Amino acid sequence: MLRLFDWPVDGIPALLVKEEVGSIQKDANKPPQNVPNIYVLNKKGYQQEIEWAMKKMLEVYGVDKFCPMKSGNYRFEK
């Protein structure tokens, strides 16, 4: 989990918490697709909001789990 502006600025804590979600691969013949990251307000209970958002994203994308984030020229093995 990353916090945007992870360091306090003039004693003010970070405004947002960022959760990097990863990627999905519905079809083994196609490359993985990165999914959007989750950003929530840095307040009490933000972990629960991230959990809810991740469950909803799994439902929306129709997958059971997220794979690691992919970047660059991804080549899948045949």
PDB file of N, CA and C in Angstrom:
ATOM      1  N   MET A   1       0.842  -1.161   0.000  1.00  0.00           N
ATOM      2  CA  MET A   1       0.000   0.000   0.000  1.00  0.00           C
ATOM      3  C   MET A   1       0.897   1.236   0.000  1.00  0.00           C
ATOM      4  N   LEU A   2       0.587   2.179  -0.833  1.00  0.00           N
ATOM      5  CA  LEU A   2       1.352   3.410  -0.923  1.00  0.00           C
ATOM      6  C   LEU A   2       0.500   4.573  -0.457  1.00  0.00           C
ATOM      7  N   ARG A   3       1.125   5.517   0.153  1.00  0.00           N
ATOM      8  CA  ARG A   3       0.422   6.741   0.519  1.00  0.00           C
ATOM      9  C   ARG A   3       0.944   7.839  -0.392  1.00  0.00           C
ATOM     10  N   LEU A   4       0.028   8.540  -1.038  1.00  0.00           N
ATOM     11  CA  LEU A   4       0.461   9.665  -1.853  1.00  0.00           C
ATOM     12  C   LEU A   4       1.077  10.695  -0.932  1.00  0.00           C
ATOM     13  N   PHE A   5       2.173  11.275  -1.355  1.00  0.00           N
ATOM     14  CA  PHE A   5       2.904  12.203  -0.514  1.00  0.00           C
ATOM     15  C   PHE A   5       3.158  11.533   0.833  1.00  0.00           C
ATOM     16  N   ASP A   6       3.823  10.375   0.782  1.00  0.00           N
ATOM     17  CA  ASP A   6       4.020   9.504   1.937  1.00  0.00           C
ATOM     18  C   ASP A   6       4.635  10.234   3.131  1.00  0.00           C
ATOM     19  N   TRP A   7       5.242  11.345   2.890  1.00  0.00           N
ATOM     20  CA  TRP A   7       5.848  12.100   3.968  1.00  0.00           C
ATOM     21  C   TRP A   7       4.904  13.239   4.365  1.00  0.00           C
ATOM     22  N   PRO A   8       4.879  13.587   5.630  1.00  0.00           N
ATOM     23  CA  PRO A   8       4.054  14.736   6.032  1.00  0.00           C
ATOM     24  C   PRO A   8       4.643  16.029   5.462  1.00  0.00           C
ATOM     25  N   VAL A   9       3.795  16.876   4.974  1.00  0.00           N
ATOM     26  CA  VAL A   9       4.213  18.177   4.474  1.00  0.00           C
ATOM     27  C   VAL A   9       3.780  19.203   5.508  1.00  0.00           C
ATOM     28  N   ASP A  10       4.728  19.868   6.096  1.00  0.00           N
ATOM     29  CA  ASP A  10       4.448  20.827   7.165  1.00  0.00           C
ATOM     30  C   ASP A  10       3.589  20.199   8.260  1.00  0.00           C
ATOM     31  N   GLY A  11       3.856  18.915   8.573  1.00  0.00           N
ATOM     32  CA  GLY A  11       3.134  18.234   9.640  1.00  0.00           C
ATOM     33  C   GLY A  11       1.752  17.737   9.271  1.00  0.00           C
ATOM     34  N   ILE A  12       1.341  17.923   8.000  1.00  0.00           N
ATOM     35  CA  ILE A  12       0.017  17.480   7.555  1.00  0.00           C
ATOM     36  C   ILE A  12       0.165  16.089   6.938  1.00  0.00           C
ATOM     37  N   PRO A  13      -0.615  15.091   7.387  1.00  0.00           N
ATOM     38  CA  PRO A  13      -0.494  13.738   6.821  1.00  0.00           C
ATOM     39  C   PRO A  13      -0.992  13.679   5.381  1.00  0.00           C
ATOM     40  N   ALA A  14      -0.635  12.594   4.709  1.00  0.00           N
ATOM     41  CA  ALA A  14      -1.044  12.396   3.313  1.00  0.00           C
ATOM     42  C   ALA A  14      -2.562  12.455   3.185  1.00  0.00           C
ATOM     43  N   LEU A  15      -3.052  13.022   2.090  1.00  0.00           N
ATOM     44  CA  LEU A  15      -4.488  13.153   1.852  1.00  0.00           C
ATOM     45  C   LEU A  15      -5.098  11.845   1.356  1.00  0.00           C
ATOM     46  N   LEU A  16      -4.385  11.144   0.479  1.00  0.00           N
ATOM     47  CA  LEU A  16      -4.916   9.925  -0.132  1.00  0.00           C
ATOM     48  C   LEU A  16      -4.020   8.724   0.137  1.00  0.00           C
ATOM     49  N   VAL A  17      -4.627   7.545   0.133  1.00  0.00           N
ATOM     50  CA  VAL A  17      -3.899   6.282   0.191  1.00  0.00           C
ATOM     51  C   VAL A  17      -4.148   5.583  -1.138  1.00  0.00           C
ATOM     52  N   LYS A  18      -3.069   5.108  -1.751  1.00  0.00           N
ATOM     53  CA  LYS A  18      -3.159   4.451  -3.058  1.00  0.00           C
ATOM     54  C   LYS A  18      -2.912   2.953  -2.893  1.00  0.00           C
ATOM     55  N   GLU A  19      -3.777   2.136  -3.467  1.00  0.00           N
ATOM     56  CA  GLU A  19      -3.594   0.686  -3.496  1.00  0.00           C
ATOM     57  C   GLU A  19      -3.403   0.273  -4.948  1.00  0.00           C
ATOM     58  N   GLU A  20      -2.229  -0.265  -5.276  1.00  0.00           N
ATOM     59  CA  GLU A  20      -1.981  -0.755  -6.632  1.00  0.00           C
ATOM     60  C   GLU A  20      -2.611  -2.134  -6.744  1.00  0.00           C
ATOM     61  N   VAL A  21      -3.566  -2.275  -7.641  1.00  0.00           N
ATOM     62  CA  VAL A  21      -4.365  -3.492  -7.728  1.00  0.00           C
ATOM     63  C   VAL A  21      -3.656  -4.577  -8.523  1.00  0.00           C
ATOM     64  N   GLY A  22      -3.224  -4.308  -9.724  1.00  0.00           N
ATOM     65  CA  GLY A  22      -2.538  -5.301 -10.542  1.00  0.00           C
ATOM     66  C   GLY A  22      -3.167  -5.449 -11.910  1.00  0.00           C
ATOM     67  N   SER A  23      -3.271  -6.691 -12.372  1.00  0.00           N
ATOM     68  CA  SER A  23      -3.794  -6.954 -13.711  1.00  0.00           C
ATOM     69  C   SER A  23      -4.721  -8.164 -13.679  1.00  0.00           C
ATOM     70  N   ILE A  24      -5.426  -8.349 -14.789  1.00  0.00           N
ATOM     71  CA  ILE A  24      -6.290  -9.519 -14.952  1.00  0.00           C
ATOM     72  C   ILE A  24      -5.954 -10.175 -16.279  1.00  0.00           C
ATOM     73  N   GLN A  25      -6.232 -11.454 -16.379  1.00  0.00           N
ATOM     74  CA  GLN A  25      -6.043 -12.167 -17.642  1.00  0.00           C
ATOM     75  C   GLN A  25      -7.193 -13.159 -17.784  1.00  0.00           C
ATOM     76  N   LYS A  26      -8.244 -12.710 -18.464  1.00  0.00           N
ATOM     77  CA  LYS A  26      -9.426 -13.549 -18.646  1.00  0.00           C
ATOM     78  C   LYS A  26      -9.177 -14.669 -19.646  1.00  0.00           C
ATOM     79  N   ASP A  27      -8.353 -14.398 -20.650  1.00  0.00           N
ATOM     80  CA  ASP A  27      -8.091 -15.358 -21.725  1.00  0.00           C
ATOM     81  C   ASP A  27      -6.589 -15.629 -21.785  1.00  0.00           C
ATOM     82  N   ALA A  28      -6.196 -16.895 -21.673  1.00  0.00           N
ATOM     83  CA  ALA A  28      -4.774 -17.258 -21.687  1.00  0.00           C
ATOM     84  C   ALA A  28      -4.102 -16.935 -23.016  1.00  0.00           C
ATOM     85  N   ASN A  29      -4.876 -16.730 -24.081  1.00  0.00           N
ATOM     86  CA  ASN A  29      -4.316 -16.419 -25.395  1.00  0.00           C
ATOM     87  C   ASN A  29      -4.117 -14.929 -25.617  1.00  0.00           C
ATOM     88  N   LYS A  30      -4.508 -14.127 -24.652  1.00  0.00           N
ATOM     89  CA  LYS A  30      -4.358 -12.675 -24.761  1.00  0.00           C
ATOM     90  C   LYS A  30      -3.487 -12.176 -23.616  1.00  0.00           C
ATOM     91  N   PRO A  31      -2.783 -11.061 -23.839  1.00  0.00           N
ATOM     92  CA  PRO A  31      -1.939 -10.529 -22.768  1.00  0.00           C
ATOM     93  C   PRO A  31      -2.780 -10.002 -21.604  1.00  0.00           C
ATOM     94  N   PRO A  32      -2.185  -9.927 -20.410  1.00  0.00           N
ATOM     95  CA  PRO A  32      -2.910  -9.391 -19.260  1.00  0.00           C
ATOM     96  C   PRO A  32      -3.262  -7.924 -19.460  1.00  0.00           C
ATOM     97  N   GLN A  33      -4.274  -7.493 -18.757  1.00  0.00           N
ATOM     98  CA  GLN A  33      -4.729  -6.105 -18.825  1.00  0.00           C
ATOM     99  C   GLN A  33      -4.637  -5.514 -17.417  1.00  0.00           C
ATOM    100  N   ASN A  34      -3.918  -4.390 -17.287  1.00  0.00           N
ATOM    101  CA  ASN A  34      -3.846  -3.714 -15.995  1.00  0.00           C
ATOM    102  C   ASN A  34      -5.203  -3.119 -15.651  1.00  0.00           C
ATOM    103  N   VAL A  35      -5.520  -3.120 -14.366  1.00  0.00           N
ATOM    104  CA  VAL A  35      -6.767  -2.520 -13.898  1.00  0.00           C
ATOM    105  C   VAL A  35      -6.428  -1.249 -13.123  1.00  0.00           C
ATOM    106  N   PRO A  36      -7.383  -0.346 -12.977  1.00  0.00           N
ATOM    107  CA  PRO A  36      -7.101   0.918 -12.283  1.00  0.00           C
ATOM    108  C   PRO A  36      -6.692   0.701 -10.825  1.00  0.00           C
ATOM    109  N   ASN A  37      -5.875   1.612 -10.336  1.00  0.00           N
ATOM    110  CA  ASN A  37      -5.523   1.612  -8.924  1.00  0.00           C
ATOM    111  C   ASN A  37      -6.697   2.153  -8.115  1.00  0.00           C
ATOM    112  N   ILE A  38      -6.659   1.926  -6.820  1.00  0.00           N
ATOM    113  CA  ILE A  38      -7.695   2.420  -5.916  1.00  0.00           C
ATOM    114  C   ILE A  38      -7.099   3.557  -5.099  1.00  0.00           C
ATOM    115  N   TYR A  39      -7.817   4.658  -5.005  1.00  0.00           N
ATOM    116  CA  TYR A  39      -7.424   5.793  -4.176  1.00  0.00           C
ATOM    117  C   TYR A  39      -8.541   6.066  -3.181  1.00  0.00           C
ATOM    118  N   VAL A  40      -8.192   6.140  -1.902  1.00  0.00           N
ATOM    119  CA  VAL A  40      -9.184   6.452  -0.871  1.00  0.00           C
ATOM    120  C   VAL A  40      -8.632   7.548   0.027  1.00  0.00           C
ATOM    121  N   LEU A  41      -9.549   8.250   0.685  1.00  0.00           N
ATOM    122  CA  LEU A  41      -9.127   9.276   1.630  1.00  0.00           C
ATOM    123  C   LEU A  41      -8.391   8.638   2.798  1.00  0.00           C
ATOM    124  N   ASN A  42      -7.351   9.301   3.266  1.00  0.00           N
ATOM    125  CA  ASN A  42      -6.555   8.825   4.390  1.00  0.00           C
ATOM    126  C   ASN A  42      -7.287   9.176   5.684  1.00  0.00           C
ATOM    127  N   LYS A  43      -8.261   8.345   6.026  1.00  0.00           N
ATOM    128  CA  LYS A  43      -9.029   8.564   7.254  1.00  0.00           C
ATOM    129  C   LYS A  43      -9.272   7.218   7.914  1.00  0.00           C
ATOM    130  N   LYS A  44      -9.778   7.252   9.115  1.00  0.00           N
ATOM    131  CA  LYS A  44     -10.047   6.021   9.856  1.00  0.00           C
ATOM    132  C   LYS A  44     -10.953   5.109   9.026  1.00  0.00           C
ATOM    133  N   GLY A  45     -10.573   3.849   8.914  1.00  0.00           N
ATOM    134  CA  GLY A  45     -11.369   2.889   8.170  1.00  0.00           C
ATOM    135  C   GLY A  45     -11.032   2.783   6.696  1.00  0.00           C
ATOM    136  N   TYR A  46      -9.944   3.418   6.250  1.00  0.00           N
ATOM    137  CA  TYR A  46      -9.633   3.377   4.815  1.00  0.00           C
ATOM    138  C   TYR A  46      -9.337   1.958   4.336  1.00  0.00           C
ATOM    139  N   GLN A  47      -8.817   1.089   5.223  1.00  0.00           N
ATOM    140  CA  GLN A  47      -8.528  -0.290   4.822  1.00  0.00           C
ATOM    141  C   GLN A  47      -9.807  -1.011   4.399  1.00  0.00           C
ATOM    142  N   GLN A  48     -10.912  -0.750   5.110  1.00  0.00           N
ATOM    143  CA  GLN A  48     -12.192  -1.378   4.775  1.00  0.00           C
ATOM    144  C   GLN A  48     -12.686  -0.883   3.416  1.00  0.00           C
ATOM    145  N   GLU A  49     -12.500   0.394   3.132  1.00  0.00           N
ATOM    146  CA  GLU A  49     -12.907   0.943   1.834  1.00  0.00           C
ATOM    147  C   GLU A  49     -12.121   0.290   0.699  1.00  0.00           C
ATOM    148  N   ILE A  50     -10.830   0.063   0.915  1.00  0.00           N
ATOM    149  CA  ILE A  50     -10.003  -0.599  -0.099  1.00  0.00           C
ATOM    150  C   ILE A  50     -10.491  -2.029  -0.316  1.00  0.00           C
ATOM    151  N   GLU A  51     -10.781  -2.731   0.772  1.00  0.00           N
ATOM    152  CA  GLU A  51     -11.278  -4.110   0.663  1.00  0.00           C
ATOM    153  C   GLU A  51     -12.586  -4.163  -0.122  1.00  0.00           C
ATOM    154  N   TRP A  52     -13.512  -3.252   0.179  1.00  0.00           N
ATOM    155  CA  TRP A  52     -14.790  -3.206  -0.543  1.00  0.00           C
ATOM    156  C   TRP A  52     -14.566  -2.938  -2.033  1.00  0.00           C
ATOM    157  N   ALA A  53     -13.690  -1.976  -2.324  1.00  0.00           N
ATOM    158  CA  ALA A  53     -13.423  -1.623  -3.723  1.00  0.00           C
ATOM    159  C   ALA A  53     -12.809  -2.805  -4.475  1.00  0.00           C
ATOM    160  N   MET A  54     -11.894  -3.520  -3.838  1.00  0.00           N
ATOM    161  CA  MET A  54     -11.264  -4.666  -4.507  1.00  0.00           C
ATOM    162  C   MET A  54     -12.284  -5.776  -4.761  1.00  0.00           C
ATOM    163  N   LYS A  55     -13.167  -6.041  -3.805  1.00  0.00           N
ATOM    164  CA  LYS A  55     -14.212  -7.054  -4.009  1.00  0.00           C
ATOM    165  C   LYS A  55     -15.121  -6.663  -5.169  1.00  0.00           C
ATOM    166  N   LYS A  56     -15.478  -5.389  -5.239  1.00  0.00           N
ATOM    167  CA  LYS A  56     -16.345  -4.914  -6.322  1.00  0.00           C
ATOM    168  C   LYS A  56     -15.637  -5.038  -7.665  1.00  0.00           C
ATOM    169  N   MET A  57     -14.345  -4.715  -7.717  1.00  0.00           N
ATOM    170  CA  MET A  57     -13.594  -4.820  -8.966  1.00  0.00           C
ATOM    171  C   MET A  57     -13.498  -6.275  -9.430  1.00  0.00           C
ATOM    172  N   LEU A  58     -13.294  -7.205  -8.504  1.00  0.00           N
ATOM    173  CA  LEU A  58     -13.270  -8.626  -8.876  1.00  0.00           C
ATOM    174  C   LEU A  58     -14.599  -9.024  -9.501  1.00  0.00           C
ATOM    175  N   GLU A  59     -15.687  -8.539  -8.912  1.00  0.00           N
ATOM    176  CA  GLU A  59     -17.029  -8.829  -9.429  1.00  0.00           C
ATOM    177  C   GLU A  59     -17.228  -8.223 -10.819  1.00  0.00           C
ATOM    178  N   VAL A  60     -16.847  -6.970 -10.984  1.00  0.00           N
ATOM    179  CA  VAL A  60     -17.036  -6.265 -12.256  1.00  0.00           C
ATOM    180  C   VAL A  60     -16.222  -6.918 -13.375  1.00  0.00           C
ATOM    181  N   TYR A  61     -14.970  -7.279 -13.081  1.00  0.00           N
ATOM    182  CA  TYR A  61     -14.111  -7.883 -14.102  1.00  0.00           C
ATOM    183  C   TYR A  61     -14.368  -9.378 -14.274  1.00  0.00           C
ATOM    184  N   GLY A  62     -15.126  -9.983 -13.381  1.00  0.00           N
ATOM    185  CA  GLY A  62     -15.464 -11.397 -13.500  1.00  0.00           C
ATOM    186  C   GLY A  62     -14.286 -12.337 -13.311  1.00  0.00           C
ATOM    187  N   VAL A  63     -13.405 -11.996 -12.357  1.00  0.00           N
ATOM    188  CA  VAL A  63     -12.240 -12.838 -12.066  1.00  0.00           C
ATOM    189  C   VAL A  63     -12.223 -13.185 -10.578  1.00  0.00           C
ATOM    190  N   ASP A  64     -11.394 -14.181 -10.231  1.00  0.00           N
ATOM    191  CA  ASP A  64     -11.280 -14.608  -8.835  1.00  0.00           C
ATOM    192  C   ASP A  64     -10.148 -13.920  -8.090  1.00  0.00           C
ATOM    193  N   LYS A  65      -9.142 -13.462  -8.856  1.00  0.00           N
ATOM    194  CA  LYS A  65      -7.985 -12.830  -8.220  1.00  0.00           C
ATOM    195  C   LYS A  65      -7.316 -11.880  -9.201  1.00  0.00           C
ATOM    196  N   PHE A  66      -6.456 -11.015  -8.662  1.00  0.00           N
ATOM    197  CA  PHE A  66      -5.660 -10.109  -9.474  1.00  0.00           C
ATOM    198  C   PHE A  66      -4.256 -10.677  -9.611  1.00  0.00           C
ATOM    199  N   CYS A  67      -3.656 -10.481 -10.769  1.00  0.00           N
ATOM    200  CA  CYS A  67      -2.279 -10.891 -11.039  1.00  0.00           C
ATOM    201  C   CYS A  67      -1.372  -9.683 -10.831  1.00  0.00           C
ATOM    202  N   PRO A  68      -0.047  -9.901 -10.797  1.00  0.00           N
ATOM    203  CA  PRO A  68       0.863  -8.760 -10.664  1.00  0.00           C
ATOM    204  C   PRO A  68       0.703  -7.773 -11.824  1.00  0.00           C
ATOM    205  N   MET A  69       1.048  -6.526 -11.574  1.00  0.00           N
ATOM    206  CA  MET A  69       0.986  -5.461 -12.569  1.00  0.00           C
ATOM    207  C   MET A  69       1.950  -5.777 -13.703  1.00  0.00           C
ATOM    208  N   LYS A  70       1.547  -5.515 -14.938  1.00  0.00           N
ATOM    209  CA  LYS A  70       2.387  -5.727 -16.113  1.00  0.00           C
ATOM    210  C   LYS A  70       2.726  -4.374 -16.719  1.00  0.00           C
ATOM    211  N   SER A  71       3.955  -4.253 -17.232  1.00  0.00           N
ATOM    212  CA  SER A  71       4.344  -2.999 -17.872  1.00  0.00           C
ATOM    213  C   SER A  71       5.259  -3.294 -19.050  1.00  0.00           C
ATOM    214  N   GLY A  72       5.381  -2.332 -19.929  1.00  0.00           N
ATOM    215  CA  GLY A  72       6.272  -2.475 -21.073  1.00  0.00           C
ATOM    216  C   GLY A  72       5.734  -3.425 -22.115  1.00  0.00           C
ATOM    217  N   ASN A  73       6.646  -4.005 -22.874  1.00  0.00           N
ATOM    218  CA  ASN A  73       6.275  -4.948 -23.929  1.00  0.00           C
ATOM    219  C   ASN A  73       6.122  -6.330 -23.326  1.00  0.00           C
ATOM    220  N   TYR A  74       4.934  -6.650 -22.893  1.00  0.00           N
ATOM    221  CA  TYR A  74       4.681  -7.947 -22.284  1.00  0.00           C
ATOM    222  C   TYR A  74       4.519  -8.989 -23.375  1.00  0.00           C
ATOM    223  N   ARG A  75       5.243 -10.075 -23.259  1.00  0.00           N
ATOM    224  CA  ARG A  75       5.115 -11.183 -24.211  1.00  0.00           C
ATOM    225  C   ARG A  75       4.740 -12.419 -23.410  1.00  0.00           C
ATOM    226  N   PHE A  76       3.642 -13.011 -23.771  1.00  0.00           N
ATOM    227  CA  PHE A  76       3.219 -14.197 -23.041  1.00  0.00           C
ATOM    228  C   PHE A  76       3.784 -15.444 -23.697  1.00  0.00           C
ATOM    229  N   GLU A  77       4.012 -16.461 -22.867  1.00  0.00           N
ATOM    230  CA  GLU A  77       4.584 -17.708 -23.367  1.00  0.00           C
ATOM    231  C   GLU A  77       3.516 -18.531 -24.055  1.00  0.00           C
ATOM    232  N   LYS A  78       3.912 -19.201 -25.132  1.00  0.00           N
ATOM    233  CA  LYS A  78       2.975 -20.053 -25.874  1.00  0.00           C
ATOM    234  C   LYS A  78       3.045 -21.465 -25.361  1.00  0.00           C
TER     235      LYS A  78
END
